[in-house]
mmCIF file of C-alpha atoms in Angstrom:
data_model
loop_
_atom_site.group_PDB
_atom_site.id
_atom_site.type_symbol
_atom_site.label_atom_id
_atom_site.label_comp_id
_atom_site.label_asym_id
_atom_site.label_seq_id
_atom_site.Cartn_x
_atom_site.Cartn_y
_atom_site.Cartn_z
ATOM 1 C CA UNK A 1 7.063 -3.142 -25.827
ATOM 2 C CA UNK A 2 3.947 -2.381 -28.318
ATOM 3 C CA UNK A 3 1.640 0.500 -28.571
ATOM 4 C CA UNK A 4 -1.479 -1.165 -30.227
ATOM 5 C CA UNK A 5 -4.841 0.893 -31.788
ATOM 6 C CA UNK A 6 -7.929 -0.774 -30.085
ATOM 7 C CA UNK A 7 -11.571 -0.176 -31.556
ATOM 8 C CA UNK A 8 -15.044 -1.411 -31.390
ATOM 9 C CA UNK A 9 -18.119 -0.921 -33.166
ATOM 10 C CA UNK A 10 -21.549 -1.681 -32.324
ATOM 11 C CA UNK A 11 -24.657 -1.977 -35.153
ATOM 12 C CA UNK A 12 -22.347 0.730 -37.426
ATOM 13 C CA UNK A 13 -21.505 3.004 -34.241
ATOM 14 C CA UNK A 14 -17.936 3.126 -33.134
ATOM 15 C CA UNK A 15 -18.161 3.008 -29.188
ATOM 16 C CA UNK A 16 -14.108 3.124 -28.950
ATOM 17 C CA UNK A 17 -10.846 3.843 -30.812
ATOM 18 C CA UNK A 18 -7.667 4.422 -28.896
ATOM 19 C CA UNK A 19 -4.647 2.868 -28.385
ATOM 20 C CA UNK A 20 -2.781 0.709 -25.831
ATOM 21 C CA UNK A 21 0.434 0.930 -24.848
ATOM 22 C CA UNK A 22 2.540 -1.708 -23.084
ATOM 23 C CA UNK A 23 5.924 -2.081 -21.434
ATOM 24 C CA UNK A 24 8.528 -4.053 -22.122
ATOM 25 C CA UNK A 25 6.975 -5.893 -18.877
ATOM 26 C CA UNK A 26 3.859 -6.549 -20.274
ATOM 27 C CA UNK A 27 1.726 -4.405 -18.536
ATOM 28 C CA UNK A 28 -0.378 -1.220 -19.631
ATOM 29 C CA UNK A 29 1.993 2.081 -19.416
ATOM 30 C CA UNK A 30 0.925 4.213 -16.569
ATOM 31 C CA UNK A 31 1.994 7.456 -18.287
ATOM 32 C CA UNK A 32 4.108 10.367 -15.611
ATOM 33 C CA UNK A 33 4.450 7.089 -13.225
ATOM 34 C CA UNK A 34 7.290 5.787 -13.163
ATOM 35 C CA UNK A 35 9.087 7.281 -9.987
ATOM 36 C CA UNK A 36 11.112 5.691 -7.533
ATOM 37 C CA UNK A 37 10.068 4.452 -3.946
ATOM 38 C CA UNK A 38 7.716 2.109 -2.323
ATOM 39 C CA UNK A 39 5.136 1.293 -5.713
ATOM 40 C CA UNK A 40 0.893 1.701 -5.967
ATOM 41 C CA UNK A 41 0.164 -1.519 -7.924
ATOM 42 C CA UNK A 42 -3.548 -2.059 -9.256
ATOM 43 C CA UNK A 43 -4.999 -5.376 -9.812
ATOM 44 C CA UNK A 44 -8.455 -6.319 -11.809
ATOM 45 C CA UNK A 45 -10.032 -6.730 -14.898
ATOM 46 C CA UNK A 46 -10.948 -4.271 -18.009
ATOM 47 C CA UNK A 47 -11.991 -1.889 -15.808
ATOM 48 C CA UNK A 48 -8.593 -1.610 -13.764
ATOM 49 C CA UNK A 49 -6.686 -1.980 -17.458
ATOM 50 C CA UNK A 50 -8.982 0.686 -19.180
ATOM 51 C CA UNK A 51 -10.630 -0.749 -22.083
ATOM 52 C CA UNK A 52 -11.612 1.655 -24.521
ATOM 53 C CA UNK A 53 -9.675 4.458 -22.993
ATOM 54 C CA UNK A 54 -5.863 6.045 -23.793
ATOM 55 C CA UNK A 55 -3.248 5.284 -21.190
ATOM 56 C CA UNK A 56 -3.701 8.463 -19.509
ATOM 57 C CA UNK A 57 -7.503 7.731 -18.741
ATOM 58 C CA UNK A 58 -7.017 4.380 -17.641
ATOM 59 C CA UNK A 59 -7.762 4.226 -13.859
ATOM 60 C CA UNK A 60 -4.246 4.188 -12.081
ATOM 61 C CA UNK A 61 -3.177 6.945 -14.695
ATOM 62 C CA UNK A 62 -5.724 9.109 -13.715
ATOM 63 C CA UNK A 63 -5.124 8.225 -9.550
ATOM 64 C CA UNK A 64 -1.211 9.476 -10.484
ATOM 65 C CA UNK A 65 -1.947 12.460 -12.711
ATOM 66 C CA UNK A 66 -4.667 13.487 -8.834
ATOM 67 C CA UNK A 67 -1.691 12.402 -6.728
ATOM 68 C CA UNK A 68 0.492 15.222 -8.657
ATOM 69 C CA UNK A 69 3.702 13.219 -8.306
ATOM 70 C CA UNK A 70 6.294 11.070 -9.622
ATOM 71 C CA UNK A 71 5.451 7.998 -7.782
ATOM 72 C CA UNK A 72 5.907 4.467 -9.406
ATOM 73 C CA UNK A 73 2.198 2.888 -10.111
ATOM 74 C CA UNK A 74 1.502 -0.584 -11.720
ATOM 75 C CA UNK A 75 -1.420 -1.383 -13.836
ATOM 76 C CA UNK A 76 -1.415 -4.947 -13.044
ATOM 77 C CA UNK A 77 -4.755 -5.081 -14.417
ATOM 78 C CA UNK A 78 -6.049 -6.884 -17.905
ATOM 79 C CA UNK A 79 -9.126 -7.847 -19.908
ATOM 80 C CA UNK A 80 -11.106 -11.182 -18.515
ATOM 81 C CA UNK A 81 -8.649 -11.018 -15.054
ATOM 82 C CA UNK A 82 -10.518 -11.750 -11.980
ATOM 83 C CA UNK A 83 -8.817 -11.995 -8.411
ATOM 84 C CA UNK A 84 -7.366 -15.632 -9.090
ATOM 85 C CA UNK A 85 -5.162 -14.080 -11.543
ATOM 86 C CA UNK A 86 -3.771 -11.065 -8.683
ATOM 87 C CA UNK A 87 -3.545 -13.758 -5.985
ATOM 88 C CA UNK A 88 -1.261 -15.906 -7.924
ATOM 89 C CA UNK A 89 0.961 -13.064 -9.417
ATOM 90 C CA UNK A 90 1.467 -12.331 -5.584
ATOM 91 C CA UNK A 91 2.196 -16.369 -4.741
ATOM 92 C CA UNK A 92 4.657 -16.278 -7.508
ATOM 93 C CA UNK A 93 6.125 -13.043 -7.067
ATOM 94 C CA UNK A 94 5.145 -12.247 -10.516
ATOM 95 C CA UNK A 95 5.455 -8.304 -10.183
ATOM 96 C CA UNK A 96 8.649 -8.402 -7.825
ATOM 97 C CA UNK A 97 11.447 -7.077 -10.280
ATOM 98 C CA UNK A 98 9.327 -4.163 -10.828
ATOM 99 C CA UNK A 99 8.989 -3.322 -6.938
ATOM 100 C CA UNK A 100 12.694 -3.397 -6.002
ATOM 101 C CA UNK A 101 11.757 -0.870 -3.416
ATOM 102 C CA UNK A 102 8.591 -1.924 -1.413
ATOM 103 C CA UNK A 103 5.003 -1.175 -1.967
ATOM 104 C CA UNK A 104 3.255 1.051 -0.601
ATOM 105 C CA UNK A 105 -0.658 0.362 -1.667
ATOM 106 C CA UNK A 106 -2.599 -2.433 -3.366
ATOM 107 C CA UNK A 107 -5.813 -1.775 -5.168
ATOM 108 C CA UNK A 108 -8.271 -4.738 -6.461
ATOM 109 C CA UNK A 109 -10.953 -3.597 -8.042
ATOM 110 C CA UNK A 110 -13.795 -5.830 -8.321
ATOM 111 C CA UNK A 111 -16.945 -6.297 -10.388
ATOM 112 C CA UNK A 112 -19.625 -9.295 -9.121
ATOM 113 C CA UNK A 113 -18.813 -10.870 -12.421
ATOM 114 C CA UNK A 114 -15.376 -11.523 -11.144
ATOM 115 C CA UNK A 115 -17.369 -14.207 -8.669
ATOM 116 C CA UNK A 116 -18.071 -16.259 -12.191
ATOM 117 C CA UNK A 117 -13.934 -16.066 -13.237
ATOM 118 C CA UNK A 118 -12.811 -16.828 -9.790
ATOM 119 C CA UNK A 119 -15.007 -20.620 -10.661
ATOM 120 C CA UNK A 120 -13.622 -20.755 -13.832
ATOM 121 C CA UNK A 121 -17.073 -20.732 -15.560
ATOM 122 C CA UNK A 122 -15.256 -17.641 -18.432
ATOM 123 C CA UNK A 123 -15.314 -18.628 -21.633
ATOM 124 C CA UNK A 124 -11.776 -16.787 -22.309
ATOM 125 C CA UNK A 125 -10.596 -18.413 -18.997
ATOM 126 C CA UNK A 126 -10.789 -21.914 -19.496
ATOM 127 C CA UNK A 127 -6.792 -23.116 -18.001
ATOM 128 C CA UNK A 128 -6.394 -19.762 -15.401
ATOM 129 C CA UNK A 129 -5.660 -20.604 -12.101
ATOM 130 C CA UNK A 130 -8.049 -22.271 -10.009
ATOM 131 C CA UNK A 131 -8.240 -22.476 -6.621
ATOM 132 C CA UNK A 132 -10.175 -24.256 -3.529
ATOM 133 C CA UNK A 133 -11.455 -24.142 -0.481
ATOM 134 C CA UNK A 134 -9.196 -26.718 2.207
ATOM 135 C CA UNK A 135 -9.853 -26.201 5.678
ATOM 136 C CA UNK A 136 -10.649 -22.990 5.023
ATOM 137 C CA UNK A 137 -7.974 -21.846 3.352
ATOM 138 C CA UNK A 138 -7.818 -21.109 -0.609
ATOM 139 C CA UNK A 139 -4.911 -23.121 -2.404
ATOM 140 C CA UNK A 140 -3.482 -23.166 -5.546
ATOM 141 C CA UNK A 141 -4.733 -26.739 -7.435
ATOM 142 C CA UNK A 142 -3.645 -26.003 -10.872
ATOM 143 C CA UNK A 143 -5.377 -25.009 -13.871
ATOM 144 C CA UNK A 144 -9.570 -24.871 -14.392
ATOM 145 C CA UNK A 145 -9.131 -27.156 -17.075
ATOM 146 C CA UNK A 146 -6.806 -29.242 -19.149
ATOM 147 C CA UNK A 147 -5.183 -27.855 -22.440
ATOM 148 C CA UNK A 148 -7.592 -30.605 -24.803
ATOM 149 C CA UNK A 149 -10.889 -29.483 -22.675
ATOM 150 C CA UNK A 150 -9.823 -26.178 -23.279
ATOM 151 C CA UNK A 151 -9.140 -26.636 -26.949
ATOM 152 C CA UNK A 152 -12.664 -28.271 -27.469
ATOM 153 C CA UNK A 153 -14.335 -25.499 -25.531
ATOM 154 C CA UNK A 154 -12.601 -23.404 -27.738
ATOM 155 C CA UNK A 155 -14.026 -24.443 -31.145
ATOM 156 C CA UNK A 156 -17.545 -24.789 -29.530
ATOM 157 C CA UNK A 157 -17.291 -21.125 -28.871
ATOM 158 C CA UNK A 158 -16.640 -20.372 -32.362
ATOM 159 C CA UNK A 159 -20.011 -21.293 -33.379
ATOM 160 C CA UNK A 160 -23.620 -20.175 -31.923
ATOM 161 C CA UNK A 161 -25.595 -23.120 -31.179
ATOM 162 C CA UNK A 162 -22.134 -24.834 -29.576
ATOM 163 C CA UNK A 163 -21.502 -21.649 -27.905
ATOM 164 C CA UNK A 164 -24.801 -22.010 -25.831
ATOM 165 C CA UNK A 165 -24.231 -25.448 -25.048
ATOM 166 C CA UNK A 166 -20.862 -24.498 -23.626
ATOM 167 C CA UNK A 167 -22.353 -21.627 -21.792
ATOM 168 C CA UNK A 168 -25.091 -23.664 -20.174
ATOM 169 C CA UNK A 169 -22.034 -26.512 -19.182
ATOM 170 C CA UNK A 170 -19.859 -23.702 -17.779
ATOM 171 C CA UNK A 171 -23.281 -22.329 -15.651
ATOM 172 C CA UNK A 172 -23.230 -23.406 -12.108
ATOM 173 C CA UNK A 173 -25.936 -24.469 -10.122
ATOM 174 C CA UNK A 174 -27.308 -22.245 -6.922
ATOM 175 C CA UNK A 175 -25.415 -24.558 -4.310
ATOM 176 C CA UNK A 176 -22.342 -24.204 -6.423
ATOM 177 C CA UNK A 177 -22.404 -20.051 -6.971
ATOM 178 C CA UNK A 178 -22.868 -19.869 -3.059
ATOM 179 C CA UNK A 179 -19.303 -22.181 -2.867
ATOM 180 C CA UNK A 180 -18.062 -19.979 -5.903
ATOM 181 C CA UNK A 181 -19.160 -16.452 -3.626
ATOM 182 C CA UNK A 182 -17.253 -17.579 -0.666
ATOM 183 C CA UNK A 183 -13.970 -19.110 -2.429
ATOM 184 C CA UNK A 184 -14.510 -15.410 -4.249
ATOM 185 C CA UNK A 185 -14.039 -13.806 -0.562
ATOM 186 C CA UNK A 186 -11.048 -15.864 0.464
ATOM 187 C CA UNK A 187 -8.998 -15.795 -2.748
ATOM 188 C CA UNK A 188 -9.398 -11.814 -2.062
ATOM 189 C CA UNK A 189 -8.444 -12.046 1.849
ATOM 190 C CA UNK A 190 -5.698 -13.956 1.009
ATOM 191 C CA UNK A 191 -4.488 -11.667 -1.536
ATOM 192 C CA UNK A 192 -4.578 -8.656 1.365
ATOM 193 C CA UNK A 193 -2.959 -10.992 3.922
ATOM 194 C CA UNK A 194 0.223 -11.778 1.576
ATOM 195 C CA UNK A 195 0.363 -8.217 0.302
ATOM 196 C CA UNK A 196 0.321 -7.165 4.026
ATOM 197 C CA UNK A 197 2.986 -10.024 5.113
ATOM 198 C CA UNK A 198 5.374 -8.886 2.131
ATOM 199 C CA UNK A 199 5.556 -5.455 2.464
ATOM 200 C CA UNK A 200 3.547 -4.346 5.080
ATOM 201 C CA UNK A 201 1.188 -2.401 2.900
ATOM 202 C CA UNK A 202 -2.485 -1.449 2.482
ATOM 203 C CA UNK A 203 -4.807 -3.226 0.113
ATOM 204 C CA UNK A 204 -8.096 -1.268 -0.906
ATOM 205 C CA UNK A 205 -10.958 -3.097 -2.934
ATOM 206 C CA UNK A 206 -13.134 -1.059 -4.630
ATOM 207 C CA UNK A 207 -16.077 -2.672 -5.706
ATOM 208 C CA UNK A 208 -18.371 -1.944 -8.481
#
């Protein structure tokens, strides 16, 4: 229910200034989007949520403004998200209220840094859903980490040489970014199979 100015600067250059808006539902306004019918939802990070551009640049704006109509698109997408943030919006039906009548089309889009989230090894992720491989099936096991480890990783990162230290703990080793790839891959093909069991509708990945 806010419409926010967003800017950054780098050494005296400003790289962005624009604003955000968001719904009462507290997701980026898709502006001309808001039709009826079975719903377009988009899921990802920055990218998806359009850092550093105005709501009618961001990407699912621009995909309605091309598909020339008034059908109803969600920007599910937000800074730091990864897949383990879309998968459990669909487990817990997060977006249903806002898809009263079906979707149509579900869009990830994906960056390789999403394969570092999906382990929990983000700084600005530290208690977001974290999932594991069981028989080779992702589940649900709670958050990355508890509130207090999050609260001291928290104040490390507020200062440079405890920042590093942090960095290097949240690094994982070769054997564990191979497990991190493939749990990664599932939490995505689960996402698709639920999204197709719901509502019977195509999911696209576009990845960057």
């Amino acid at each position: 229910g806010v419409r926010v100015r967003a800017s950054r600067r780098h050494e005296g250059e400003t790289v962005y200034d624009v604003h955000y808006s968001i719904g009462d539902d507290g997701l980026r306004v898709t502006p001309g989007a808001g039709g009826a019918g079975p719903a377009v939802i988009f899921f990802g990070g920055s990218f998806t949520f359009g850092e550093g551009v105005e709501d009618d640049d961001a990407l699912p704006a621009r995909f309605a403004s091309w598909l020339g109509d008034d059908t109803r698109i969600i920007n599910a997408g937000f800074h730091g998200y990864g897949p383990h943030q879309m998968l459990r919006a669909l487990e817990t039906h997060r977006l249903d209220p806002l898809v009263s009548d079906g979707v149509e089309h579900v869009v990830y889009q994906g960056i390789d840094g999403h394969v570092m989230r999906v382990a929990g090894r983000a700084i600005w992720d530290l208690t977001g859903p974290r999932y594991e491989l069981r028989a080779g099936q992702v589940a649900f096991v709670g958050p990355f980490r508890s509130r207090m480890a999050a609260t001291v990783a928290k104040a490390m990162n507020r200062f440079a040489p405890t920042r590093d230290l942090l960095q290097w703990w949240l690094r994982g080793s070769e054997a564990e970014e191979e497990r991190d790839r493939e749990v990664y891959i599932e939490v995505v093909a689960r996402a698709a199979e639920l999204v197709r069991e719901r509502w019977g509708a195509r999911f696209t990945v576009v990845f960057w």
